[in-house]
Short mmCIF file of C-alpha atoms and ligand atoms in Angstrom, two decimals:
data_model
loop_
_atom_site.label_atom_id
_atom_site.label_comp_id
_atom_site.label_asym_id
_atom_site.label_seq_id
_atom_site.Cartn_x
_atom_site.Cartn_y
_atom_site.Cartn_z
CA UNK A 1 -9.22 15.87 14.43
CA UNK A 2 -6.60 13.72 16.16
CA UNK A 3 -2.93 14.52 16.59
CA UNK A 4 0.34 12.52 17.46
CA UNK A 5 3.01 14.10 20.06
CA UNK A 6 6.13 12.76 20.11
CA UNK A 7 8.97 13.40 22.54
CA UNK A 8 12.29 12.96 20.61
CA UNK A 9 14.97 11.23 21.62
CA UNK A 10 14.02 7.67 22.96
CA UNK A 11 15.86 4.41 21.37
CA UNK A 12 13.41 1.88 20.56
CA UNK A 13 14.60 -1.57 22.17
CA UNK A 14 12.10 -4.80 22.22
CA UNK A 15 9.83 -6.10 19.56
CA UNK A 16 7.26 -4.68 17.33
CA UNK A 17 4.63 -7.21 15.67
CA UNK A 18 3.68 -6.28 11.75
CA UNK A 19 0.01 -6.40 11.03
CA UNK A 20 -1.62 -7.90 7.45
CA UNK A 21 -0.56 -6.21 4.31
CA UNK A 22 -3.61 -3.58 3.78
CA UNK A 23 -2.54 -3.57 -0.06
CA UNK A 24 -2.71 -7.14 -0.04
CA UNK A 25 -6.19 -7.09 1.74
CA UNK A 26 -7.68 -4.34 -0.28
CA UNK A 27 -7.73 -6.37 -4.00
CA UNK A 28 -8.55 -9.16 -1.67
CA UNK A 29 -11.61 -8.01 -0.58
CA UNK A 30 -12.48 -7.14 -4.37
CA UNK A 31 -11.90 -10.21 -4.75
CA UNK A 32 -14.69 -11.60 -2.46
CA UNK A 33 -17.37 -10.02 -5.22
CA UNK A 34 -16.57 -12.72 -7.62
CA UNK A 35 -18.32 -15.54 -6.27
CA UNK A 36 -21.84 -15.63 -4.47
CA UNK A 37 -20.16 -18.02 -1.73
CA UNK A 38 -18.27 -17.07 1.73
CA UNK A 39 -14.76 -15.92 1.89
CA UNK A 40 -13.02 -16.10 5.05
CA UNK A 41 -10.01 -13.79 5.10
CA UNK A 42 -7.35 -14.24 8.08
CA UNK A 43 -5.30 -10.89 9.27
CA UNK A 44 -6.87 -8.44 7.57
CA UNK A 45 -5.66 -5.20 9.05
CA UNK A 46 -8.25 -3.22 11.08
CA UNK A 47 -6.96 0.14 9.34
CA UNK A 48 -8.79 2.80 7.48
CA UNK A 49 -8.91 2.35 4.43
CA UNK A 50 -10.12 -1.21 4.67
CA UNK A 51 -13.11 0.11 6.41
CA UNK A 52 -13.61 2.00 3.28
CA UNK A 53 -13.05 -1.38 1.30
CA UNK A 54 -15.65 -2.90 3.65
CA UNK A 55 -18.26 0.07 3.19
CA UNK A 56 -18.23 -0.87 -0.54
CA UNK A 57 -18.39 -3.93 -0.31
CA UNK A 58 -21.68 -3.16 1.25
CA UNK A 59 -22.82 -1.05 -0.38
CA UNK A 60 -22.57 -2.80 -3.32
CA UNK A 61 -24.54 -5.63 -1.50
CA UNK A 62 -22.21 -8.29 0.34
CA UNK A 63 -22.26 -9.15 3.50
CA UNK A 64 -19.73 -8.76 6.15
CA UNK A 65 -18.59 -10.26 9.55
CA UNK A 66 -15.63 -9.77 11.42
CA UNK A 67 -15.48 -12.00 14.14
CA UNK A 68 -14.01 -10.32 17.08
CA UNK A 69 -9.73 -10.75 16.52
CA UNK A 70 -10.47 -13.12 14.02
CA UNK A 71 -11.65 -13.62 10.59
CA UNK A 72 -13.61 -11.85 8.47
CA UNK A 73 -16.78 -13.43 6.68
CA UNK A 74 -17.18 -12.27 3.19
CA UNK A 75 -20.18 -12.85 1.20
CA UNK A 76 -21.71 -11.30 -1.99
CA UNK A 77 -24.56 -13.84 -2.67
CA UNK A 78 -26.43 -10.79 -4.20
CA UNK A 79 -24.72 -7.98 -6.11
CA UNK A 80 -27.29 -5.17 -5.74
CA UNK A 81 -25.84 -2.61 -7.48
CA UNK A 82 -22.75 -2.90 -9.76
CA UNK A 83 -21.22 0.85 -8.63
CA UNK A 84 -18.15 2.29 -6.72
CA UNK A 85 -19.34 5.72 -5.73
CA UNK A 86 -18.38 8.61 -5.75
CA UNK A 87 -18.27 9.21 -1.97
CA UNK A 88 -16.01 6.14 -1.21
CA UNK A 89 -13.73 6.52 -4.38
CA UNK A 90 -12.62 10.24 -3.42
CA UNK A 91 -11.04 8.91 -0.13
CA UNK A 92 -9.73 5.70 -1.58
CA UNK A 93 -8.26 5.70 -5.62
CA UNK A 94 -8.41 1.84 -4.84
CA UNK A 95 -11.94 1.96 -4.96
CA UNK A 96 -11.44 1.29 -8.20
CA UNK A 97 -10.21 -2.29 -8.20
CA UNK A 98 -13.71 -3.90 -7.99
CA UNK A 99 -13.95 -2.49 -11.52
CA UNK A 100 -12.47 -6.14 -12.70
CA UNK A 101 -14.72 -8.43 -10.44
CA UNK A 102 -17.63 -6.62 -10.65
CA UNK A 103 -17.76 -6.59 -14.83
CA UNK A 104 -16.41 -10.23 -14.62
CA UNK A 105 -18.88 -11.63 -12.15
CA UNK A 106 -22.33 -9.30 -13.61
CA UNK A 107 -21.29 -7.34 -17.28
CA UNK A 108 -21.36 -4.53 -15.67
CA UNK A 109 -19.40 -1.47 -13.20
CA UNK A 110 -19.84 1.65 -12.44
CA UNK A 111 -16.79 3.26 -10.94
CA UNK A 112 -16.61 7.16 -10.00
CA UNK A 113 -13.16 8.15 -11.47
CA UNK A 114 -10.31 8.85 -9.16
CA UNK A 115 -9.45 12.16 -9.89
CA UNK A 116 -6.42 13.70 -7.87
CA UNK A 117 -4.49 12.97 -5.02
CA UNK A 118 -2.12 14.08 -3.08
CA UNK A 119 1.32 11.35 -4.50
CA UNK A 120 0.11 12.89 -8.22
CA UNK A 121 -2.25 12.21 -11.11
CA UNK A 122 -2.62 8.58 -10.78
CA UNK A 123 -4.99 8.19 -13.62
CA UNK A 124 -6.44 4.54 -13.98
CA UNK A 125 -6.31 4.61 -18.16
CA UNK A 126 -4.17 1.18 -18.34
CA UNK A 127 -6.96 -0.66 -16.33
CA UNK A 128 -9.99 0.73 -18.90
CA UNK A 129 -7.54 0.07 -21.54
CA UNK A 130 -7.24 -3.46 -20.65
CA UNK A 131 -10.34 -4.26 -19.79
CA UNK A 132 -11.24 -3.36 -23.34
CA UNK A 133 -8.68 -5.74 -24.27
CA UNK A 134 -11.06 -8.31 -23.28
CA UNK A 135 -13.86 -6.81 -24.72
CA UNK A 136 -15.96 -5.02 -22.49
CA UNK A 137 -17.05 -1.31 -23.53
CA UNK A 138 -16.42 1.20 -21.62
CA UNK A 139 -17.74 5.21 -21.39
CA UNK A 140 -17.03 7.63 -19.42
CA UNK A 141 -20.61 10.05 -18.19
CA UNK A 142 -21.21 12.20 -15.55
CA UNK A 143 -17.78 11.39 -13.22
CA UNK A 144 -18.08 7.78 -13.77
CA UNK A 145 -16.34 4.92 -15.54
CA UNK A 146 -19.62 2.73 -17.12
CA UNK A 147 -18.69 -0.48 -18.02
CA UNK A 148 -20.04 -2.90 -19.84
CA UNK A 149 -19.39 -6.31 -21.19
CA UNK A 150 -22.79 -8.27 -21.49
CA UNK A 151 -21.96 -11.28 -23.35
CA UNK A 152 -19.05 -11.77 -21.09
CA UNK A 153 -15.16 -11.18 -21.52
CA UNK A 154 -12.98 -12.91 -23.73
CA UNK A 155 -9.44 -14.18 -23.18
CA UNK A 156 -6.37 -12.45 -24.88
CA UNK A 157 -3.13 -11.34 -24.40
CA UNK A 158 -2.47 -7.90 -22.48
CA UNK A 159 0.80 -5.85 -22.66
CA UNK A 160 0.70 -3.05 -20.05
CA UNK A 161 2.77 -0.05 -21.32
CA UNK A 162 3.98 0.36 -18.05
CA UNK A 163 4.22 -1.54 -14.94
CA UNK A 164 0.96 -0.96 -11.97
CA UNK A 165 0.25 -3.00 -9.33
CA UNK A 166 -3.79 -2.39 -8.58
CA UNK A 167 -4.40 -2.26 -12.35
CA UNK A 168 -2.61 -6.06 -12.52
CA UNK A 169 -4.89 -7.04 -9.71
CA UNK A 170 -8.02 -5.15 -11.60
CA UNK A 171 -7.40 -7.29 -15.21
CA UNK A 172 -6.65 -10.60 -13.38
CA UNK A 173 -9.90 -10.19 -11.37
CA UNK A 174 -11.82 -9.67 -14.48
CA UNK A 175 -9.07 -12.13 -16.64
CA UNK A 176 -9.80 -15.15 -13.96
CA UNK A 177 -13.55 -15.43 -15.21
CA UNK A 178 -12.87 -14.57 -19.46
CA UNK A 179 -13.50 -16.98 -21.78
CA UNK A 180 -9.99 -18.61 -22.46
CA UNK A 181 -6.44 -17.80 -21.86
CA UNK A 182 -5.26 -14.30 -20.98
CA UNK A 183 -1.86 -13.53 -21.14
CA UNK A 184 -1.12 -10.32 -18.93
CA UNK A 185 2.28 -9.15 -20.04
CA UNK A 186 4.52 -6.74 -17.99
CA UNK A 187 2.72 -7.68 -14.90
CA UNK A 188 3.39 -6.30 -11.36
CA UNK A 189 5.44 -8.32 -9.37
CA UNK A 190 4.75 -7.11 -6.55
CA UNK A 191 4.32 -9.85 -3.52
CA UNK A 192 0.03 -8.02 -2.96
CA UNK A 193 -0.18 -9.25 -6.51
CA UNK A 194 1.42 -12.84 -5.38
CA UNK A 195 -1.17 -12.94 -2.69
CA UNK A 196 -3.94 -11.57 -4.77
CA UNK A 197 -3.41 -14.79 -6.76
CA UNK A 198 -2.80 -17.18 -4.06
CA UNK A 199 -6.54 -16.38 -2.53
CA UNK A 200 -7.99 -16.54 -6.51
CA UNK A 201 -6.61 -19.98 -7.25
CA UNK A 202 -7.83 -21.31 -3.67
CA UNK A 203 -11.31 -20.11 -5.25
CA UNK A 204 -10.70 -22.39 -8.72
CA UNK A 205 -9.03 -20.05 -10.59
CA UNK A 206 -6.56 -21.18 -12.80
CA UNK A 207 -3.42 -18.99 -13.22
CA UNK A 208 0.65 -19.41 -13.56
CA UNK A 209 3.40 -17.31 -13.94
CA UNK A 210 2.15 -14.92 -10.50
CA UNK A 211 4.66 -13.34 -9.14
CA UNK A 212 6.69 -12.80 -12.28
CA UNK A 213 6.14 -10.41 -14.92
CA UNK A 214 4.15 -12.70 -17.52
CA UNK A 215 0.89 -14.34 -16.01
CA UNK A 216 -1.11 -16.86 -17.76
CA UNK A 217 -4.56 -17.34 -17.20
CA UNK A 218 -7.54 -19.83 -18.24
CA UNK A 219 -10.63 -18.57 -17.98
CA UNK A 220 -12.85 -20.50 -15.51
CA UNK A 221 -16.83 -20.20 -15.80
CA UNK A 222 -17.30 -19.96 -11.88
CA UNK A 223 -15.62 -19.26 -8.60
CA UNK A 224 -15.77 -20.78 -5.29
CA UNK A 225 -15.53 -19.99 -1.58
CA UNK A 226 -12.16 -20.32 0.22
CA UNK A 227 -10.00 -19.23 3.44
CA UNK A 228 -7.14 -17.73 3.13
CA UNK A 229 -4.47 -15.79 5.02
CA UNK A 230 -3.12 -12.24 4.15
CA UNK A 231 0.74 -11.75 3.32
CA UNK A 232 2.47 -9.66 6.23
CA UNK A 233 2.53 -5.88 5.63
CA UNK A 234 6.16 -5.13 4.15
CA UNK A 235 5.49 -1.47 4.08
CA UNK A 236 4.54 -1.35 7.72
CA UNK A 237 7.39 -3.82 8.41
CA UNK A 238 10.35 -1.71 6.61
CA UNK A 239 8.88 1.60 8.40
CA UNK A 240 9.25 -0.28 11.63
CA UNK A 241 13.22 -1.46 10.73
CA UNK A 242 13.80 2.09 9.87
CA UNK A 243 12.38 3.40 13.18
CA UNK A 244 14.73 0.99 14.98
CA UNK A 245 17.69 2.08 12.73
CA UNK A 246 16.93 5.86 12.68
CA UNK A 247 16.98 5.69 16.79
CA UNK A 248 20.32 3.77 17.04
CA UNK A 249 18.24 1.09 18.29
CA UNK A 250 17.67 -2.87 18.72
CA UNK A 251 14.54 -3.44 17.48
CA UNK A 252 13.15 -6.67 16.56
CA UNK A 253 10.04 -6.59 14.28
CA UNK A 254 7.79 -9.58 14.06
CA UNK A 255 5.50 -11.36 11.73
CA UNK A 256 7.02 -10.12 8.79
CA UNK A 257 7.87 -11.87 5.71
CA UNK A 258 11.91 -11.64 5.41
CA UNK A 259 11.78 -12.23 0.85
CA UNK A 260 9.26 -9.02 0.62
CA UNK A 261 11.44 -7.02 2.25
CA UNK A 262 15.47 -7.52 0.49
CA UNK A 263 15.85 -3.88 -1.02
CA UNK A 264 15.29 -2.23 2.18
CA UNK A 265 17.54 -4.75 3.97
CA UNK A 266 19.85 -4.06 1.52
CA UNK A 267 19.94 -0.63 2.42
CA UNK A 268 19.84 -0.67 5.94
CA UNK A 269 23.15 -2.47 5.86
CA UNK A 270 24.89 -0.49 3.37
CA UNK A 271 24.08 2.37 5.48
CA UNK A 272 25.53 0.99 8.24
CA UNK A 273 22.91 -0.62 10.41
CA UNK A 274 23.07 -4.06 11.51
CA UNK A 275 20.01 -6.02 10.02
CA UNK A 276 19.58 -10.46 11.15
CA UNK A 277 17.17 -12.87 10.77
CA UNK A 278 16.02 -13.24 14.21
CA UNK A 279 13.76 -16.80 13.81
CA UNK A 280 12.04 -17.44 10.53
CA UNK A 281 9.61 -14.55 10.77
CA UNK A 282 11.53 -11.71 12.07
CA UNK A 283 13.96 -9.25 11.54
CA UNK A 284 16.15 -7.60 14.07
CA UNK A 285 17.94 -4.44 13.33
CA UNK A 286 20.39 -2.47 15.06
CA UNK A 287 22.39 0.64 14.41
CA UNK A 288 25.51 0.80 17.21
CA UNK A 289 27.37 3.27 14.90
CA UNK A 290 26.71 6.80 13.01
CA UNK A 291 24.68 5.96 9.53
CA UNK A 292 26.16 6.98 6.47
CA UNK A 293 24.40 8.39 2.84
CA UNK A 294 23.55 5.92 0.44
CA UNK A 295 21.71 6.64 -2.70
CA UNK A 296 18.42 5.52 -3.25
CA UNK A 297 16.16 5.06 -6.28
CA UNK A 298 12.11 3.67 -6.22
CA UNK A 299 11.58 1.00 -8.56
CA UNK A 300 8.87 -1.91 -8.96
CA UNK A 301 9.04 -5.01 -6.80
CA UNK A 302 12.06 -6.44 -6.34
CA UNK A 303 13.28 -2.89 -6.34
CA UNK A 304 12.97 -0.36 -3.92
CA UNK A 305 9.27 0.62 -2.88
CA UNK A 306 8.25 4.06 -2.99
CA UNK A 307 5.59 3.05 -0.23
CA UNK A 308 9.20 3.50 2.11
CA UNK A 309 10.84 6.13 0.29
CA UNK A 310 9.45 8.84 2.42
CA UNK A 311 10.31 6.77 5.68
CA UNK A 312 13.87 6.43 4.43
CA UNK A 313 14.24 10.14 3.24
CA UNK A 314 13.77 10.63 7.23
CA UNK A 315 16.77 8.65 8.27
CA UNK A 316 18.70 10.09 5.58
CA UNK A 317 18.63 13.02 7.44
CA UNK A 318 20.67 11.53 10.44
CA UNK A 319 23.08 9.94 8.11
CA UNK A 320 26.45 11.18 7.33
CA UNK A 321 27.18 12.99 3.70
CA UNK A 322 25.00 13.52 0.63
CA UNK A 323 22.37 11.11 -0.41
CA UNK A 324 20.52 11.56 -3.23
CA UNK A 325 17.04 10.16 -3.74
CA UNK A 326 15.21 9.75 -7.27
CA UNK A 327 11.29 8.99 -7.41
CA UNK A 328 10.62 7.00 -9.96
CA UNK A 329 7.06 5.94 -9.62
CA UNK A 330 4.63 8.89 -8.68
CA UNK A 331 5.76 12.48 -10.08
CA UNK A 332 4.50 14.23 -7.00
CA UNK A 333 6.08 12.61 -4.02
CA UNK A 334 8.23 14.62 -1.84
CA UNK A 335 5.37 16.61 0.37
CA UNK A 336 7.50 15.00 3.81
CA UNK A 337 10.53 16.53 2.81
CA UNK A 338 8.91 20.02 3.00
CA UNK A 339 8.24 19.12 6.34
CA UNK A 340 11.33 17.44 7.28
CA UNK A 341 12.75 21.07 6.21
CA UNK A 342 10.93 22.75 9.03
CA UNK A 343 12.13 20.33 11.33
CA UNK A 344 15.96 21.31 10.63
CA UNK A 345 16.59 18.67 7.60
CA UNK A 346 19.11 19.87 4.85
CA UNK A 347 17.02 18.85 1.59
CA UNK A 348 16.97 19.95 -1.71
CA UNK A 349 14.13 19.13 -4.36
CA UNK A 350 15.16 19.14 -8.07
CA UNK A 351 12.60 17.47 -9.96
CA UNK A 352 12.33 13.96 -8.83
CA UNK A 353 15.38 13.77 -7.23
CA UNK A 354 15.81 14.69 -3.08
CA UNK A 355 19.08 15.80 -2.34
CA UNK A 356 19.40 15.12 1.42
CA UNK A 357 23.05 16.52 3.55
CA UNK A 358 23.41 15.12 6.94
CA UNK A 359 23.30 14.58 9.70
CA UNK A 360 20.68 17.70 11.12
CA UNK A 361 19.49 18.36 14.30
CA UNK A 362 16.07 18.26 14.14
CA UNK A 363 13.67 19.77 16.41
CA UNK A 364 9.99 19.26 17.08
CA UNK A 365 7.12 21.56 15.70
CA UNK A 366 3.88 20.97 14.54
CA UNK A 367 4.04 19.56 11.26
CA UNK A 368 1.49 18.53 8.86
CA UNK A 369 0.98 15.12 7.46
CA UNK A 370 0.01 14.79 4.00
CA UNK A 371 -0.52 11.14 2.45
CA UNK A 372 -0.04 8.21 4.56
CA UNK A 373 3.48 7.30 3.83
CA UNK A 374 4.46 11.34 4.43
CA UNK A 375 3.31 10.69 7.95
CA UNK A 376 5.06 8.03 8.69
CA UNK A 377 8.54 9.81 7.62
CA UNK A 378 7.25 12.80 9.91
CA UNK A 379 6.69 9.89 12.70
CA UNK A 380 10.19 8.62 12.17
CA UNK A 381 11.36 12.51 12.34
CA UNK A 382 10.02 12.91 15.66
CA UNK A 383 11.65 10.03 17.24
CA UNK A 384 14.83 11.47 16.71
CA UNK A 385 14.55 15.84 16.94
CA UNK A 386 15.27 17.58 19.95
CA UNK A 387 11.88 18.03 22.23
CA UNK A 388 8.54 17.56 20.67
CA UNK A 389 7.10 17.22 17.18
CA UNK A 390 3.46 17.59 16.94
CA UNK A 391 1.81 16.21 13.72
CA UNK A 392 -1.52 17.26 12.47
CA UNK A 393 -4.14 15.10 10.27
CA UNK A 394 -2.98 11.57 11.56
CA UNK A 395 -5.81 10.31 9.50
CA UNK A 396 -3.66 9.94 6.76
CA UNK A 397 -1.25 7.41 8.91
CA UNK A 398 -4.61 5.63 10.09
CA UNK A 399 -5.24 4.88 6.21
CA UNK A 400 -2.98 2.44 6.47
CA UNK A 401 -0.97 1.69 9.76
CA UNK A 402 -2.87 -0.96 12.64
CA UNK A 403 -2.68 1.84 15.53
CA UNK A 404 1.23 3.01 14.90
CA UNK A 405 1.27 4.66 18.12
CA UNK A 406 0.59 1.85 20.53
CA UNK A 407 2.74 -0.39 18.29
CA UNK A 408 5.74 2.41 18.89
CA UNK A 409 5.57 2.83 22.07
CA UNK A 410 5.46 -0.96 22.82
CA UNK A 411 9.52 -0.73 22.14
CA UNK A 412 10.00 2.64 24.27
CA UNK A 413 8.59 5.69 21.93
CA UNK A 414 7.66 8.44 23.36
CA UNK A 415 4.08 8.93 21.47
CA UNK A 416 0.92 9.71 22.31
CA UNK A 417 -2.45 11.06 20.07
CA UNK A 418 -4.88 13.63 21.37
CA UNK A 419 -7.75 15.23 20.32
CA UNK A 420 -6.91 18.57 18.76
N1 LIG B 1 -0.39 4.70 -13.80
C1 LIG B 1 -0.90 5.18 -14.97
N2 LIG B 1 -2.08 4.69 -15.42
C2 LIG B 1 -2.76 3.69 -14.78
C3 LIG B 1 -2.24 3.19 -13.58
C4 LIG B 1 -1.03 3.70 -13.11
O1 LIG B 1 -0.33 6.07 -15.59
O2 LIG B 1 -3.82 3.28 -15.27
C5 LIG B 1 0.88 5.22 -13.27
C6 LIG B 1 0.71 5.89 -11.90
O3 LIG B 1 0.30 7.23 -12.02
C7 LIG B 1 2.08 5.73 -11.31
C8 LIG B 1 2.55 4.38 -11.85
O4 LIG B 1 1.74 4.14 -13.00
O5 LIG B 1 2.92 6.74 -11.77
C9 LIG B 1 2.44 3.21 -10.92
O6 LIG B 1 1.19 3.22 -10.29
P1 LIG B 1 0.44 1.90 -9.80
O7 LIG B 1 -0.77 1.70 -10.64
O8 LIG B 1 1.38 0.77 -9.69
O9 LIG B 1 -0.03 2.34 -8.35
P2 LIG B 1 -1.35 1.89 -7.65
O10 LIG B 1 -1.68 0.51 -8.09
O11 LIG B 1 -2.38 2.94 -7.80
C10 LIG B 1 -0.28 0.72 -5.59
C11 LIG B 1 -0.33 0.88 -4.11
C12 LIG B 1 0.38 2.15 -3.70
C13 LIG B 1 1.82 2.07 -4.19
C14 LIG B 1 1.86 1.81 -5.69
C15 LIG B 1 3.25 1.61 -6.25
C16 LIG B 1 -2.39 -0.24 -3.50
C17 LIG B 1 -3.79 -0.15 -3.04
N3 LIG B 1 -1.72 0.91 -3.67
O12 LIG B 1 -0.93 1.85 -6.13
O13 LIG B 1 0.36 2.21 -2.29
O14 LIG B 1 2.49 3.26 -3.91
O15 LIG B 1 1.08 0.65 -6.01
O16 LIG B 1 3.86 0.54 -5.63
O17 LIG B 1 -1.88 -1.33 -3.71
C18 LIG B 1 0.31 3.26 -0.16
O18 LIG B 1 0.03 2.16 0.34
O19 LIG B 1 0.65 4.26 0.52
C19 LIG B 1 0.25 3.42 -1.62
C20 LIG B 1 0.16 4.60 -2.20
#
């Protein structure tokens, strides 16, 4: 197993590119099993769990090639067996989002379900309830989701009891080949979703309304091949602007896209740091003076992500006062700030709610990443605590970060990864 070491202490100056979004590249790729032509997708992240993605996608019989730093070739001409197994779900819930194509483009899936994880329960019942909407039948037997929908699925109008992004993607996958309009009601608005839809319409699907919370759809009776380019990773972008702030910094991160990213800025600034456009594709942050506490609560897109609450809990630890920080999304979210509490952090866990008193003086230790977005925060922790932080199980970062260490140390971080 591979481990980071950081060396606290080093402000990170210069510029840091983003990478694709993965979450934007993962329903993509799910994406690619509706249509027996190519799809060429353009900055698709080389991180983990899209190797996972890709391994499905094989497995379930499409063919892949990534030309070397450049696109990848996508094509499911044959779809030799319908199934998401067991092996590949249990390492990635999102697995489960070629339950949609796959029923849409045969009548029929076979998806292993999810089970646990480590950010909660996550169950995946809105999904199987509206893909019944349409009217495809589905059982559960033996660990999996069966579904089945042999005369096809039929248009109608969907009302998700509560907002989730993969389980929009899932329906509109299966909602782009129904017979007929769908109306998907309460729909993510998430900018993966945007993008999700962006790459379906370039392959003759015919939807409005993405990007907001009510999506209309008409049912074509085929898809196409098409090219398309991946939205910039906002999650990796925002963890980069709070390394630069958390470090006192001047950090300028590139490729990002500056509309995915307002709550964070929003943040940033009322905490004190300094955050600019720097060119149309950039952001350039800077923190000259001591943060201060600022609330914090995760909502949907356009609120605050959740993917970053873990990253900002870190630099809450350096600012000045109280700040108290309510999950909203996933019940089971605060495994960093355990962690963060070994490192020196003042935290206190009530519920959902962190209750973070700074600033601390952290100091490095081996710590123990979790999920993916836990390691990150302990990341951003090291940067700042006195002598070095060791963190265990970087795996979880791989998941979903293009190399994080090289990308760090390009603007002055002290990190390196070794072999345990
Ligand atoms: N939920 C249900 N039933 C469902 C689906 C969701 O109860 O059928 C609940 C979940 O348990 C959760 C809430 O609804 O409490 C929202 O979950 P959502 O479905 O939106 O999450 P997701 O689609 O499984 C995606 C991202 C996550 C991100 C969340 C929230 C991908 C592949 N994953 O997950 O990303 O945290 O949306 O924005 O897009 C990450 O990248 O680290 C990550 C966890």
């Amino acid at each position: 197993m591979e481990r980071f070491v950081i060396q606290g202490g080093a402000r990170l100056e210069g510029e840091i590119p983003a990478s694709g979004s993965k979450n934007a590249a993962l329903p993509a790729l799910a994406a690619c099993l509706l249509t027996g032509e190519a799809v060429v997708l353009r900055r698709v992240p080389r991180v983990r769990d899209i190797r996972t993605m890709e391994k499905l996608l094989a497995y379930i019989g499409a063919e892949l090639v990534l030309e070397p730093n450049g696109p990848l070739h996508v094509r499911a001409a044959v779809i030799q067996d319908p199934t998401a197994p067991y092996e590949l779900v249990k390492t990635m819930r999102a697995s489960s989002l070629v339950l949609g194509s796959l029923l849409a483009r045969t009548g029929r899936a076979r998806v292993s379900m999810p089970g646990g994880c480590a950010i909660g329960a996550r169950p995946i019942n809105l999904h199987v309830h509206a893909l019944e909407q349409l009217g495809a039948t589905l059982t559960q037997e033996g660990g999996y989701i069966e579904a089945r929908a042999p005369n096809g699925l039929r248009g109608t109008r969907i009302n998700f009891d509560r907002i989730t992004v993969t389980g929009t993607e899932d329906v509109l996958m299966a909602a782009v080949l129904a017979e007929g309009e769908t109306v998907l009601e309460n729909a993510a608005r998430e900018p993966e979703v945007g993008d999700l839809a962006a790459l379906l319409v370039k392959m003759g699907a015919k939807i409005e309304g993405a990007g907001t919370s009510v999506m209309r759809v008409q049912g074509v009776s085929r898809l196409g091949g098409a090219e398309h380019t991946i939205i910039p990773d906002r999650i990796e972008a925002g963890t980069f602007l709070l390394a630069g702030a958390i470090t006192g910094g001047d950090l300028v991160v590139a490729n990002c896209e500056l509309d995915h990213l307002g709550a964070l800025i929003g943040k940033l600034r009322e905490a004190g740091a300094e955050v600019e456009p720097a060119g149309a594709a950039a952001l350039r942050v800077r923190a000259p003076r001591p943060l201060q506490a600022v609330d914090l609560i995760t909502e949907e897109h356009p609120g605050f992500p959740t993917d970053l609450q873990a990253q900002y809990l870190a630099l809450m630890t350096q600012a000045q006062g109280i700040a108290f920080i309510t999950e909203t999304i996933f019940e089971n979210r605060f495994m960093h700030a355990l962690e963060l509490i070994r490192m020196g952090a003042n935290i206190r866990i009530e519920g959902r709610q962190a209750i973070v008193a700074g600033p601390a003086a952290l100091s490095g230790t081996t710590v123990m990443a979790s999920d993916l977005r836990a390691s990150a925060s302990l990341v951003l922790a090291g940067l700042v605590a006195r002598g070095e932080t060791v963190i265990d199980r970087v795996y979880h970062i791989d998941r979903g970060y293009e190399s994080i260490e090289s990308k760090l140390a390009l603007a002055g971080a002290k990190i390196r990864r070794l072999e345990e």
